XYZ file of C-alpha atoms in Angstrom:
167
model
C 91.386 96.312 106.854
C 90.986 96.009 103.119
C 93.047 97.650 100.430
C 92.008 99.351 97.242
C 89.604 97.380 95.098
C 90.319 96.394 91.531
C 88.159 95.282 88.653
C 90.291 92.753 86.770
C 89.536 91.878 83.171
C 88.568 88.254 82.417
C 91.953 87.854 80.666
C 93.749 88.969 83.846
C 91.824 86.493 86.004
C 92.775 83.696 83.599
C 96.409 84.859 83.483
C 96.726 84.958 87.285
C 95.307 81.462 87.694
C 97.452 79.938 84.924
C 100.587 81.863 85.893
C 100.652 80.125 89.274
C 99.668 76.651 88.049
C 102.186 73.970 89.043
C 103.298 70.780 87.288
C 105.750 69.589 89.942
C 104.685 66.290 91.453
C 102.383 65.322 88.586
C 103.908 62.061 87.379
C 101.212 60.772 85.071
C 97.554 60.431 84.302
C 95.495 57.308 84.769
C 94.166 56.082 81.427
C 92.100 53.361 83.072
C 92.740 50.118 81.146
C 95.807 51.577 79.390
C 97.659 52.300 82.637
C 99.503 55.449 83.667
C 100.578 57.751 80.831
C 103.682 59.899 81.287
C 103.105 63.635 81.217
C 105.137 66.793 80.771
C 104.273 70.482 81.127
C 102.108 71.915 78.323
C 101.139 68.516 76.899
C 97.527 67.584 76.212
C 97.158 65.893 79.595
C 98.220 68.463 82.181
C 98.617 71.688 80.195
C 99.768 74.425 82.566
C 99.333 72.162 85.614
C 97.268 72.215 88.793
C 95.844 75.484 90.024
C 97.754 76.662 93.100
C 96.455 79.879 94.661
C 99.544 80.233 96.872
C 101.717 80.666 93.780
C 99.062 82.579 91.838
C 98.282 85.253 94.419
C 100.202 86.884 97.229
C 98.570 85.900 100.494
C 100.162 87.616 103.492
C 101.863 85.123 105.760
C 101.118 82.210 103.434
C 102.925 82.837 100.175
C 106.133 84.425 99.069
C 105.803 85.963 95.670
C 106.139 89.222 93.879
C 103.610 90.191 91.278
C 103.473 92.825 88.604
C 100.325 93.149 86.558
C 99.587 94.898 83.308
C 95.905 94.715 82.442
C 93.874 95.965 79.475
C 96.897 96.846 77.377
C 96.309 97.554 73.688
C 98.775 96.664 70.996
C 98.438 97.474 67.302
C 99.316 95.185 64.404
C 103.086 95.128 63.904
C 103.719 96.961 67.183
C 105.773 95.565 70.064
C 105.782 96.307 73.779
C 108.241 95.583 76.563
C 107.755 95.400 80.309
C 110.452 95.081 82.969
C 110.422 93.124 86.225
C 113.283 93.203 88.751
C 113.643 90.501 91.401
C 113.775 91.981 94.901
C 114.526 89.537 97.706
C 114.946 92.204 100.392
C 111.750 91.034 102.105
C 113.184 87.540 102.625
C 111.405 85.874 99.720
C 113.448 82.975 98.370
C 111.065 81.727 95.669
C 113.343 80.672 92.801
C 110.959 80.680 89.853
C 110.033 83.450 87.449
C 106.938 83.288 85.280
C 105.374 85.673 82.808
C 101.974 84.971 81.303
C 100.211 86.653 78.387
C 96.485 86.038 77.855
C 94.098 87.461 75.286
C 90.689 86.516 73.979
C 89.877 85.897 70.338
C 86.641 86.228 68.426
C 85.290 82.854 67.340
C 86.902 81.347 64.242
C 85.124 79.479 61.483
C 84.150 75.957 62.555
C 86.383 74.304 59.930
C 89.479 76.222 61.038
C 92.044 74.234 63.068
C 94.757 76.826 63.717
C 93.295 80.248 63.081
C 94.469 82.933 65.445
C 93.216 86.276 64.259
C 95.549 88.028 66.681
C 98.822 86.123 66.934
C 100.599 87.775 69.834
C 104.022 86.475 70.758
C 105.725 86.428 74.136
C 109.364 85.925 74.986
C 111.531 86.934 77.928
C 115.170 87.999 78.200
C 117.189 88.069 81.409
C 119.683 90.749 82.459
C 119.966 92.143 78.924
C 121.294 88.870 77.460
C 120.470 87.878 73.878
C 119.073 84.490 74.946
C 115.293 84.396 74.432
C 113.038 82.285 76.628
C 109.973 81.266 74.633
C 106.569 80.252 75.992
C 104.809 76.967 76.621
C 107.935 74.792 76.612
C 108.842 75.789 73.054
C 112.142 76.855 71.556
C 110.448 79.307 69.157
C 107.336 81.467 69.146
C 103.904 79.965 69.771
C 101.473 80.712 66.942
C 98.681 78.404 68.151
C 97.620 79.430 71.668
C 95.962 82.500 73.217
C 97.793 81.834 76.463
C 101.573 82.015 76.506
C 103.648 81.465 79.658
C 107.403 81.622 80.075
C 108.663 79.812 83.162
C 112.188 79.857 84.526
C 112.073 77.268 87.272
C 115.417 77.940 88.899
C 118.465 80.179 88.821
C 116.537 83.362 89.578
C 118.494 85.565 91.971
C 118.142 88.948 93.652
C 118.396 91.904 91.255
C 117.810 89.813 88.112
C 116.090 92.002 85.553
C 113.621 90.329 83.215
C 112.389 92.045 80.080
C 109.042 90.751 78.857
C 108.591 91.218 75.110
C 105.182 91.165 73.385
């Protein structure tokens, strides 16, 4: 039996795939004659990591994840939006990570432009109403370069944690 169909935007498809990408277990990249180069999440070698559909999508009997999706949202210049996600482990899910991913598409920039976002959206996450801000892409401040921003909290996520996603 199938459920209701959806028509996801291209940005949502990209967000789902990147949101579940994993870097665990990637120890380096082979640079042929130069040997193995060390890597870390969000660097130029592994970026968001390997695609992993079990952590990107809920697959009954195969994965243990909770997903909330906001698609085709519009935000005006100078405006901010917040979204809330509450961890619910009542179904037995013990997955310890929390991720939030923001994706948008830009019109093409001039060919000579190196860092030219026309729409510089910013993502950060707070947990349980605390003042501590979790910034995207391994940074300690906002990301003004990328059109994909992901906040990952790899551990310490417990039942009833409330995450506020700020855009």
